[in-house]
mmCIF file of C-alpha atoms in Angstrom:
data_model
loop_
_atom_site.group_PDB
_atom_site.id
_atom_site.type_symbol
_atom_site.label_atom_id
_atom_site.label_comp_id
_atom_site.label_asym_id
_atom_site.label_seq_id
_atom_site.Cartn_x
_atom_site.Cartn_y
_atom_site.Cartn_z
ATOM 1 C CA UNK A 1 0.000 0.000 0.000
ATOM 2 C CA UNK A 2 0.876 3.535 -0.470
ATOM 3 C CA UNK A 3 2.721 5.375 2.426
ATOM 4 C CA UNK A 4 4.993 8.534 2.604
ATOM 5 C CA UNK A 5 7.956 8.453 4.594
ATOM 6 C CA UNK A 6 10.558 10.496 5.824
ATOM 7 C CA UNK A 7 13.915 9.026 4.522
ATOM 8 C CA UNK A 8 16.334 11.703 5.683
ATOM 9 C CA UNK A 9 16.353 15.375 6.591
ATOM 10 C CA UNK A 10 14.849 17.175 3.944
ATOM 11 C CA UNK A 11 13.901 14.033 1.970
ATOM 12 C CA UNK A 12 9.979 12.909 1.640
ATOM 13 C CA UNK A 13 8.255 11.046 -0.513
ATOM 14 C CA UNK A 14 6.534 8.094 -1.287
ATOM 15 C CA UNK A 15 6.918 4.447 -0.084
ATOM 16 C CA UNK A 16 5.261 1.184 -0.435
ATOM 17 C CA UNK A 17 4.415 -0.772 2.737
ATOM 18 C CA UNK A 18 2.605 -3.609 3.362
ATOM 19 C CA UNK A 19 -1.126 -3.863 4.209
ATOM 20 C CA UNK A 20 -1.426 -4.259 7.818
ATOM 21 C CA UNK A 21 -3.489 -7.505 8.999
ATOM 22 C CA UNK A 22 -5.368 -6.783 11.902
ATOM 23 C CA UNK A 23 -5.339 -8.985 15.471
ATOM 24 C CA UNK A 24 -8.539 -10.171 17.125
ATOM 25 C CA UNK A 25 -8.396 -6.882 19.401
ATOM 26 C CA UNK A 26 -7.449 -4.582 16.692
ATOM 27 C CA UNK A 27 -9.303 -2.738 14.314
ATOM 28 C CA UNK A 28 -8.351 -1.669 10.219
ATOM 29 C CA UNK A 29 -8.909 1.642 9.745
ATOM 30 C CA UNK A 30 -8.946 2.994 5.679
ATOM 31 C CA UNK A 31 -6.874 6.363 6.392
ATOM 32 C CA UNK A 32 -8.661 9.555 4.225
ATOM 33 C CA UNK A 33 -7.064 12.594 6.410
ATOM 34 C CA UNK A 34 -3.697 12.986 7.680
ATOM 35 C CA UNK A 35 -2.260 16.231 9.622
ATOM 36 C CA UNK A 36 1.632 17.156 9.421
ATOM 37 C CA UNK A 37 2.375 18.790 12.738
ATOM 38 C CA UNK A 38 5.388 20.412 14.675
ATOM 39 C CA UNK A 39 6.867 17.405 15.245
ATOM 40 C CA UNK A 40 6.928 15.934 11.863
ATOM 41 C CA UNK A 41 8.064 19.364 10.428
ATOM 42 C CA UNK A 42 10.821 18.885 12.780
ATOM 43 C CA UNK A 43 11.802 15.586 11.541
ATOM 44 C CA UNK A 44 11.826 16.290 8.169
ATOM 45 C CA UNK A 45 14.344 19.683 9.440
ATOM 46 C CA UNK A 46 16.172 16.795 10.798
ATOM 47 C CA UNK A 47 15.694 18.302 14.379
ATOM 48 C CA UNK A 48 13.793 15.527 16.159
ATOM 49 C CA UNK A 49 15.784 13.536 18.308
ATOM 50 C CA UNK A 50 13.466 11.211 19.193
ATOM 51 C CA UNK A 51 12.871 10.035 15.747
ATOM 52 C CA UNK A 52 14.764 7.325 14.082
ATOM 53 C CA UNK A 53 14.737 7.744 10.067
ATOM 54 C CA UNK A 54 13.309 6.748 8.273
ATOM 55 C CA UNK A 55 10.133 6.573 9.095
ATOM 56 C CA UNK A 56 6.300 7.351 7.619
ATOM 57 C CA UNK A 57 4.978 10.194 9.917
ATOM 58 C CA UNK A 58 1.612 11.048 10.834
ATOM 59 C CA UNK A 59 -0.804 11.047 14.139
ATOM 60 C CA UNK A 60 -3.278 13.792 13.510
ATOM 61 C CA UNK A 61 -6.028 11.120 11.378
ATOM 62 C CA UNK A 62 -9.479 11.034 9.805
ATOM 63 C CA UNK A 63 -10.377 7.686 8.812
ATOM 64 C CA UNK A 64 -12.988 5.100 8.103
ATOM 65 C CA UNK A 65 -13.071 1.444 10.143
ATOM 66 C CA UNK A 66 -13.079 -0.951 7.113
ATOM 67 C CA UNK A 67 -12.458 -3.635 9.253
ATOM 68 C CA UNK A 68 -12.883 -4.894 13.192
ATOM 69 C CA UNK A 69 -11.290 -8.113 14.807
ATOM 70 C CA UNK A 70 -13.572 -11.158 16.281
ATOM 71 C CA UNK A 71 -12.405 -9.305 19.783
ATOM 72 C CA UNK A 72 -13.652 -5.917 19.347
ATOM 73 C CA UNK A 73 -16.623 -4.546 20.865
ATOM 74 C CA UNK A 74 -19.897 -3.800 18.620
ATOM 75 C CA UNK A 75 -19.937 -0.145 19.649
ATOM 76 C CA UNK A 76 -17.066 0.111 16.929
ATOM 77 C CA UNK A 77 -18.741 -0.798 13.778
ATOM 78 C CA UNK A 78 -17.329 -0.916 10.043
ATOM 79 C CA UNK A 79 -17.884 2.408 8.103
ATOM 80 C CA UNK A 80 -17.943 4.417 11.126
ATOM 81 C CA UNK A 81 -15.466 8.043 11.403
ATOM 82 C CA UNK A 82 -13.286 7.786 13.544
ATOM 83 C CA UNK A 83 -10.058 9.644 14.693
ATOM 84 C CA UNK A 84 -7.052 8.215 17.191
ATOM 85 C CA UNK A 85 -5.724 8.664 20.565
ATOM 86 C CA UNK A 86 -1.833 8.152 18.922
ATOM 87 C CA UNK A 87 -0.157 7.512 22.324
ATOM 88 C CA UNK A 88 1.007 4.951 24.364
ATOM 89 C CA UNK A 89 1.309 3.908 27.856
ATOM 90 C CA UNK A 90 3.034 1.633 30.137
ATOM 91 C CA UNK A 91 1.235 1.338 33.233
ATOM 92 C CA UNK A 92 4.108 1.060 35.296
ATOM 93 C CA UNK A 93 5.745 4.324 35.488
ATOM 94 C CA UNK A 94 4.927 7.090 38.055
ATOM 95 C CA UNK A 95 2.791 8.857 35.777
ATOM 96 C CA UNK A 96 0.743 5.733 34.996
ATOM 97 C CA UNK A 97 0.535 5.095 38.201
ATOM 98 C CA UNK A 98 -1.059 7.843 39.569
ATOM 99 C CA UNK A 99 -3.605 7.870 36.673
ATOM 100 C CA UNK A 100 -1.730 10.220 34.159
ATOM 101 C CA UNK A 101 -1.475 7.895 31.432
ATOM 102 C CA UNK A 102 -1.187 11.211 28.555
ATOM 103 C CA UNK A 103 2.509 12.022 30.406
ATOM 104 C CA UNK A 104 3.553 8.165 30.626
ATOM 105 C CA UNK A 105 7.227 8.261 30.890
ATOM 106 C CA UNK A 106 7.311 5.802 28.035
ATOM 107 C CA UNK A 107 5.094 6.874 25.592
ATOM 108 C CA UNK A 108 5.356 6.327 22.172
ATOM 109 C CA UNK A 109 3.685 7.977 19.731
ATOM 110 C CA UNK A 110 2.776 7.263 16.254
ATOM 111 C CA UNK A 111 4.595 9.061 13.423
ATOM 112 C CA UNK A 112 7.405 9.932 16.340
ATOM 113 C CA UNK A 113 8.859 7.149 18.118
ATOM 114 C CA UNK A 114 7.017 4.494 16.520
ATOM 115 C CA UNK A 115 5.916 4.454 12.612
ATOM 116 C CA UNK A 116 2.958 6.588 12.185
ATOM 117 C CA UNK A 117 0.005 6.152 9.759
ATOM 118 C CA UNK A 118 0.570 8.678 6.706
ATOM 119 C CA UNK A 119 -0.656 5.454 4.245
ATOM 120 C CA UNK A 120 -3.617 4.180 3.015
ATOM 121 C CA UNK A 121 -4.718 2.065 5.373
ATOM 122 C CA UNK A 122 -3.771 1.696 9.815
ATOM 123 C CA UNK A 123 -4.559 -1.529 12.673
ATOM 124 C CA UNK A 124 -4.814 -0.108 16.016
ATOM 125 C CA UNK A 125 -5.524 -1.093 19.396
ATOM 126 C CA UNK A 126 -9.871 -0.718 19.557
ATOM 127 C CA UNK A 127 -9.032 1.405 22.627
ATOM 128 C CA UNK A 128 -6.817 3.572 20.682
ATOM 129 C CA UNK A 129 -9.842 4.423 18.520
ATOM 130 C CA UNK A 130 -12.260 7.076 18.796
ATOM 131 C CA UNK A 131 -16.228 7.587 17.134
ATOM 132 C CA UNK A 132 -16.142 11.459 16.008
ATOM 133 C CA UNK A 133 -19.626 11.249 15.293
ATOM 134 C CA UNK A 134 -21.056 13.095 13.134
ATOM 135 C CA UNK A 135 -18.053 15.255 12.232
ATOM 136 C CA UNK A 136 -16.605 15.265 8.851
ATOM 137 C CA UNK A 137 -14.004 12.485 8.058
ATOM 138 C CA UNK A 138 -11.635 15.844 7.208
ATOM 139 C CA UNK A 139 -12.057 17.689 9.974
ATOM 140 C CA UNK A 140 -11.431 14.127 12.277
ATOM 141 C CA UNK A 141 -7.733 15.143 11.304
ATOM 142 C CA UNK A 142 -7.593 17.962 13.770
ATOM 143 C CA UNK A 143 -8.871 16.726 16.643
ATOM 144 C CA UNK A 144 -5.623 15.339 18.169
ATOM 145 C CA UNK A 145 -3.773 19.061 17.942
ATOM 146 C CA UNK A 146 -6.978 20.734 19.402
ATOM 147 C CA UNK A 147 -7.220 18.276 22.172
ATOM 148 C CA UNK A 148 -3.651 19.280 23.355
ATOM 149 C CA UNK A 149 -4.528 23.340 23.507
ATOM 150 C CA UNK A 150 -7.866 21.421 25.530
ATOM 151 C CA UNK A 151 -5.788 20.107 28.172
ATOM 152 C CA UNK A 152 -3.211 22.588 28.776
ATOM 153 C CA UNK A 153 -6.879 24.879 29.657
ATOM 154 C CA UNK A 154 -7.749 22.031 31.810
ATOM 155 C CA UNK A 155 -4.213 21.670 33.780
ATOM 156 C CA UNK A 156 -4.757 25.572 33.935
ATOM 157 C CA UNK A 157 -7.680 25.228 36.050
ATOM 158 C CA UNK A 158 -9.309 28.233 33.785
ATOM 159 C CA UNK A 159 -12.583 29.502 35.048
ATOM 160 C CA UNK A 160 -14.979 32.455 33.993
ATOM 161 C CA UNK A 161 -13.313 34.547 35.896
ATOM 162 C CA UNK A 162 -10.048 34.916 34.337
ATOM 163 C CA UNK A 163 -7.981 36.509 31.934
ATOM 164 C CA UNK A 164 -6.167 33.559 29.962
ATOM 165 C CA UNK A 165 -3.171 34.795 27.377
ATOM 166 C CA UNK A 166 -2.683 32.015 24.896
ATOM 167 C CA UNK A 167 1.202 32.560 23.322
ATOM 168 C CA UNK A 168 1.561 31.040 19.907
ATOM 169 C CA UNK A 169 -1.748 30.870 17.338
ATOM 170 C CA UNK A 170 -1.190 27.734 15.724
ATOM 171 C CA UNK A 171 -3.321 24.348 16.056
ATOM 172 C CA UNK A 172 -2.675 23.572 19.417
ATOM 173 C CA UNK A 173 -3.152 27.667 20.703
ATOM 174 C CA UNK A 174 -6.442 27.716 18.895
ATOM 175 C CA UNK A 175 -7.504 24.856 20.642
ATOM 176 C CA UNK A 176 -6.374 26.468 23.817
ATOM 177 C CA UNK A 177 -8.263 29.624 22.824
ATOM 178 C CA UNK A 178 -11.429 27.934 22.008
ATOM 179 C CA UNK A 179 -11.576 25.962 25.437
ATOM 180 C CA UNK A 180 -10.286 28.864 27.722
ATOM 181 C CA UNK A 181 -13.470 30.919 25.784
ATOM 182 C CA UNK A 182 -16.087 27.942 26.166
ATOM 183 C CA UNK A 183 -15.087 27.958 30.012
ATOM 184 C CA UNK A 184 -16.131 31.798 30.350
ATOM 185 C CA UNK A 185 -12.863 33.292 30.285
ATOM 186 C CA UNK A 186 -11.605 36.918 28.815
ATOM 187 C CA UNK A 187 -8.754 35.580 26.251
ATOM 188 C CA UNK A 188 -5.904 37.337 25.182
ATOM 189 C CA UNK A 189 -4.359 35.890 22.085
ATOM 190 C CA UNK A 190 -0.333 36.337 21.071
ATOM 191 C CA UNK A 191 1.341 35.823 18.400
ATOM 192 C CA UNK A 192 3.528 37.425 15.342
ATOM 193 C CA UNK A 193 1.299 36.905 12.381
ATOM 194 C CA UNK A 194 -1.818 38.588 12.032
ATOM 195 C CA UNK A 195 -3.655 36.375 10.012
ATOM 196 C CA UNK A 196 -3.433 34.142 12.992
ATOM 197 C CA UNK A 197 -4.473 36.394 15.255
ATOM 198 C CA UNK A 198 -7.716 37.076 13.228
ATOM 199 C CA UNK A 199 -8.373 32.961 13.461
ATOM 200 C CA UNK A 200 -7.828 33.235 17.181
ATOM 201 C CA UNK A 201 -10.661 36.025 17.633
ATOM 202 C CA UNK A 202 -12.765 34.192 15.648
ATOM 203 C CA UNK A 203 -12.116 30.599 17.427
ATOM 204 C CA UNK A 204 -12.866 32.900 20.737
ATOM 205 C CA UNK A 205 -10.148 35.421 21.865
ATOM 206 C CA UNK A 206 -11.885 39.028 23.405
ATOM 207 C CA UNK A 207 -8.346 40.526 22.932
ATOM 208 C CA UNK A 208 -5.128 39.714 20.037
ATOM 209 C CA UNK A 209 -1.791 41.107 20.717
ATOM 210 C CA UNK A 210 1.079 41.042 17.818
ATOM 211 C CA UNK A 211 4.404 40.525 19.724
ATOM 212 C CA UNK A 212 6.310 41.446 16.749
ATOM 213 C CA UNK A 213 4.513 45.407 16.298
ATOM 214 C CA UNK A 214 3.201 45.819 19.506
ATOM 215 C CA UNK A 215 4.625 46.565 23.653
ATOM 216 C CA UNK A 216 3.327 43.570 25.041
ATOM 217 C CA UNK A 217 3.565 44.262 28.918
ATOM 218 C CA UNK A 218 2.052 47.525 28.498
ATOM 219 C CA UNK A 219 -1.239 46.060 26.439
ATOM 220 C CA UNK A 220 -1.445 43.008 28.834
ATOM 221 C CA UNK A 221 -1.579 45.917 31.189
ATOM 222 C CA UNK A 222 -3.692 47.558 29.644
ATOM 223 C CA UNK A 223 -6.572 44.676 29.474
ATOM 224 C CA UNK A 224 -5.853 43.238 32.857
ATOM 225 C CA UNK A 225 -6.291 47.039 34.301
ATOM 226 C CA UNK A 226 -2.780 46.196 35.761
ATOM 227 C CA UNK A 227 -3.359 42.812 37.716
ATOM 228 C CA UNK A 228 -1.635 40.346 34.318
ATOM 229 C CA UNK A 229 -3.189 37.818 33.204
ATOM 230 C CA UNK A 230 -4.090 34.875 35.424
ATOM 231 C CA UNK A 231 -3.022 32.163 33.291
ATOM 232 C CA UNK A 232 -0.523 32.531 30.850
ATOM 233 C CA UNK A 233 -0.502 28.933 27.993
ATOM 234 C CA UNK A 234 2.365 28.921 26.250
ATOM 235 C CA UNK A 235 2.350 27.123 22.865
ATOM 236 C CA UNK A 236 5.130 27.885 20.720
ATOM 237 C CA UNK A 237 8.671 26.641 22.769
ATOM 238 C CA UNK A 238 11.198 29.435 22.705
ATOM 239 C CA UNK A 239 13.102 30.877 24.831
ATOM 240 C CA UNK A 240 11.927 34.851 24.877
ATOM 241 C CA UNK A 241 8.020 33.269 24.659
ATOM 242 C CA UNK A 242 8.850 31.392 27.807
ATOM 243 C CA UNK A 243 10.170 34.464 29.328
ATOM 244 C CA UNK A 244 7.115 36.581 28.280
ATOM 245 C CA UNK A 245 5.087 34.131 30.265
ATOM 246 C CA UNK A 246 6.430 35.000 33.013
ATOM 247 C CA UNK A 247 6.545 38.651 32.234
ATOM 248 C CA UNK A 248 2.944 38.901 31.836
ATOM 249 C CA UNK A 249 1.330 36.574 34.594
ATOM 250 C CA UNK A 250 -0.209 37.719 37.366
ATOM 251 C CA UNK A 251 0.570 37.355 40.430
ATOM 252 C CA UNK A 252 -0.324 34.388 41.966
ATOM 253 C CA UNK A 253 -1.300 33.197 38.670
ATOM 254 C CA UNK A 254 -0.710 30.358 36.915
ATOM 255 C CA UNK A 255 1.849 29.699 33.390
ATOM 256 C CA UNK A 256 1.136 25.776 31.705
ATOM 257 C CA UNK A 257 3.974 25.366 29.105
ATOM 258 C CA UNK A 258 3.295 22.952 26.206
ATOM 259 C CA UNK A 259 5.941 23.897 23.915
ATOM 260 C CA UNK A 260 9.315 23.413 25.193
ATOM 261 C CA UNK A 261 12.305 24.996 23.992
ATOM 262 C CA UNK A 262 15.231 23.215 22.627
ATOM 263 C CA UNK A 263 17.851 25.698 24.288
ATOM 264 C CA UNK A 264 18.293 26.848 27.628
ATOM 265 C CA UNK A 265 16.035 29.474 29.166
ATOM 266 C CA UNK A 266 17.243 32.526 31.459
ATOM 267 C CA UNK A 267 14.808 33.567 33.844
ATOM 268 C CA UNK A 268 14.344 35.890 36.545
ATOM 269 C CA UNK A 269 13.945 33.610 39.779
ATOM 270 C CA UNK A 270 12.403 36.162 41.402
ATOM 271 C CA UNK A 271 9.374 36.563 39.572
ATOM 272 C CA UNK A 272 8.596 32.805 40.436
ATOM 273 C CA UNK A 273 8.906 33.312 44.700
ATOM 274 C CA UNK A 274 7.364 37.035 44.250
ATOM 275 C CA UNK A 275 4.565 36.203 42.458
ATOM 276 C CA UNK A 276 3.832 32.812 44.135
ATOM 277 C CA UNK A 277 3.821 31.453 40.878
ATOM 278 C CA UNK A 278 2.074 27.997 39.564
ATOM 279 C CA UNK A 279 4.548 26.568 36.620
ATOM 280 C CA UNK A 280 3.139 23.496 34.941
ATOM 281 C CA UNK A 281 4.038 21.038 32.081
ATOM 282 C CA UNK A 282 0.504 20.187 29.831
ATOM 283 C CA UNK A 283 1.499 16.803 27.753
ATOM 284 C CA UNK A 284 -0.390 15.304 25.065
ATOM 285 C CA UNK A 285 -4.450 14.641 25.924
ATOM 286 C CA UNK A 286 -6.620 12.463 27.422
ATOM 287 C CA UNK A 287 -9.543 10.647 25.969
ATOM 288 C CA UNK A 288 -12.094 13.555 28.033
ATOM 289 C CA UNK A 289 -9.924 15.832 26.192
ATOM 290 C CA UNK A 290 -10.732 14.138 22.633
ATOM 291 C CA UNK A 291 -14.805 14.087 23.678
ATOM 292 C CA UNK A 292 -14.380 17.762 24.710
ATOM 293 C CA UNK A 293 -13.033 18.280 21.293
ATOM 294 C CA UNK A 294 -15.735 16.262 19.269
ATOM 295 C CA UNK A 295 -19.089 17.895 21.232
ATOM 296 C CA UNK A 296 -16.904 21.262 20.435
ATOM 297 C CA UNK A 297 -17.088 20.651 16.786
ATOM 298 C CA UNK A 298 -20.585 19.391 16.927
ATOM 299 C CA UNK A 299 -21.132 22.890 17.809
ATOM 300 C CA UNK A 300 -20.788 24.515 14.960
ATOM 301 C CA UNK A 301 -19.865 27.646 16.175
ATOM 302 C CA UNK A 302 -16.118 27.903 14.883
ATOM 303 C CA UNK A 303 -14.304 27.962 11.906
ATOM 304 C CA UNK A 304 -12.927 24.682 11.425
ATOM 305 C CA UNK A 305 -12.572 24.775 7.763
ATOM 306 C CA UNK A 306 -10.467 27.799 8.483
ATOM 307 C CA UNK A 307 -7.566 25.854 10.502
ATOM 308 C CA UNK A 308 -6.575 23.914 7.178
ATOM 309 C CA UNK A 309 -4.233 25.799 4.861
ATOM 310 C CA UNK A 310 -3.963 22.974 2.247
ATOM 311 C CA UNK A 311 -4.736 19.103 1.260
ATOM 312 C CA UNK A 312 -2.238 17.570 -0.997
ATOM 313 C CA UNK A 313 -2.062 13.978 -2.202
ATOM 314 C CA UNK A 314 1.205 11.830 -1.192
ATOM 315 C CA UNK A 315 3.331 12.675 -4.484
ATOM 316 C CA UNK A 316 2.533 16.742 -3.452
ATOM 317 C CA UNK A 317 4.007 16.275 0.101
ATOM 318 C CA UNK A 318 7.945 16.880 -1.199
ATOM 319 C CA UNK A 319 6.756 20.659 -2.460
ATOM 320 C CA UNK A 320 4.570 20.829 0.500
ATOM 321 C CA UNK A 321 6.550 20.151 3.006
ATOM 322 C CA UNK A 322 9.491 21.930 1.864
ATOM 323 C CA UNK A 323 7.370 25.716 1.572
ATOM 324 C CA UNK A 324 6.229 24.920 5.170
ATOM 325 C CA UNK A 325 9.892 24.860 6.503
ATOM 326 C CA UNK A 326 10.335 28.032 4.552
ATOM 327 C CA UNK A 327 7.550 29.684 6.092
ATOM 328 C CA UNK A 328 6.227 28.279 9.512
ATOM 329 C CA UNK A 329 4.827 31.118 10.383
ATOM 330 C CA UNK A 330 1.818 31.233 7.218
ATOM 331 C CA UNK A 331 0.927 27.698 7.505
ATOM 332 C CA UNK A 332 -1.436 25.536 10.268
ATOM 333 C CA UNK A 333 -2.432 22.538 9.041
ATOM 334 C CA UNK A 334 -1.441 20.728 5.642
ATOM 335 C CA UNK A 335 -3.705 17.513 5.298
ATOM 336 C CA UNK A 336 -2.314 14.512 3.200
ATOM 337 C CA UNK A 337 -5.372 13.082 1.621
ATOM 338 C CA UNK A 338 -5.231 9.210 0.508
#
């Protein structure tokens, strides 16, 4: 079957594989929608250390169930839409242990440390697989980013009550904007690029704030009449955006970090004893997370559509993938339709 892969920095294309045969617990899925994300945009940079090349990418899925073992329960039934939870877990490991199985210190996920499921067709775990519903097979493809920017709101602990600054506009910060918004708060989205920043207010953000044009502290000021925000997400994974987070909290507020930064980051201690600060990690999602997601969509009320900048077939993903590394900042979702 038809698969692209990542042979080497810079070099995509496509592959044949062979047609997976599914287990008795396992279920075939016929692949229609796959999402490149961060990570695979990284591997293909050749800046992913936690990927061994080559490998065929892809976690971020809309598919189909063509097919479902003699084990599988009848609540997963062929020619249903589904999407995937596209991590793994132990069980053994502190985090699994005390119920966190989304920051398992042995997770694997698909397309990153194990081979992912940019081809035609997928067998996964049943529990790995999730009904969407009613949503549209496309749209099933950005779930898994969206739940992410869900659960950093949740380990946020955002309220109607707050003033929630999002940093960083892309998949996973619009799903962090559309959450903190559901849950009643004021939201103050960041980021350089103002097309993004026009997605953001209409995904949910009150407020938009270009870093790049604009004196940050002084609007976050501004909005907050003076008190910062309460929870600062930060979703991009650079140094000075780390920084800013701390800048522009509150005091006694709360900064979740989902990006990480692959350098070192210099911060003023102080700020984190003066302001009584709350730093969390936010990893991956959980499967309340994914329904959140899903009954979001249902809605209606956003611009899903919106969030995808193209759909290209396998043989397009060489010219696609190489204008995304030459400008990250234009692009948030390319689909790879099979």
């Amino acid at each position: 079957m038809k698969a692209v892969r990542i042979a080497a920095p810079q070099e995509i294309g496509v592959a044949e594989i062979e047609k997976p045969v599914i287990k008795a617990d396992e279920v075939l899925l016929k692949i229609k929608y796959v999402g490149f994300c961060g990570s695979d945009l990284n591997t293909y940079r050749g800046n992913n250390p936690m990927v061994k090349l080559p490998v065929v990418p892809g976690h971020e899925v809309g598919a189909v169930i063509e097919e479902v073992g003699a084990d599988v329960p009848d609540t997963l039934k062929k020619g249903m839409v589904v999407t995937l939870n596209p991590y793994t877990n132990c069980g053994n490991c502190a985090s699994c242990r005390n119920g966190r199985y989304n920051a398992c210190e042995h997770n694997e996920t698909l397309g990153v440390q194990r081979q992912g499921v940019m081809c035609e067709y997928a067998a996964l775990p049943w529990t790995k697989v999730i009904p969407a519903g009613d949503i549209p097979v496309r749209s099933c493809a950005l779930i898994e980013p969206m739940s992410v920017g869900f659960h950093a709101v949740s380990r946020a602990e955002v309220t109607d009550n707050t003033f929630v600054m999002v940093i960083g506009c892309g998949m996973v910060g619009l799903g962090a904007v559309m959450r903190a918004s559901l849950r009643g708060a004021i939201v103050i989205a960041a980021d350089i690029d103002d097309e993004k920043l026009a997605l953001a207010k209409e995904a949910g953000a009150t407020f938009a704030v270009n870093t790049m044009t604009e004196d940050v502290h002084q609007r976050i000021q501004e909005i907050t009449g003076g008190y910062g925000a309460d929870v600062v997400i930060e979703a991009v994974g650079s140094p000075a955006t780390y920084v800013m987070a701390v800048n522009e909290v509150g005091f006694t507020g709360r900064v979740v970090c989902i990006g990480y930064a692959k350098s070192e980051v210099a911060f003023q201690t102080k700020l984190f004893v003066q302001k009584e600060l709350d730093i969390r990690g936010s990893r991956n999602a959980t499967p309340s997370d994914f329904r959140a997601v899903i009954n979001c969509i249902n809605t209606g009320r956003y611009p899903i559509e919106k969030f995808i900048s193209k759909v290209v077939t396998p043989e397009e993903t060489p010219d696609a993938m190489k204008d995304w590394s030459e400008n990250p900042g234009k692009i948030f979702r390319i689909l790879v339709e099979f």
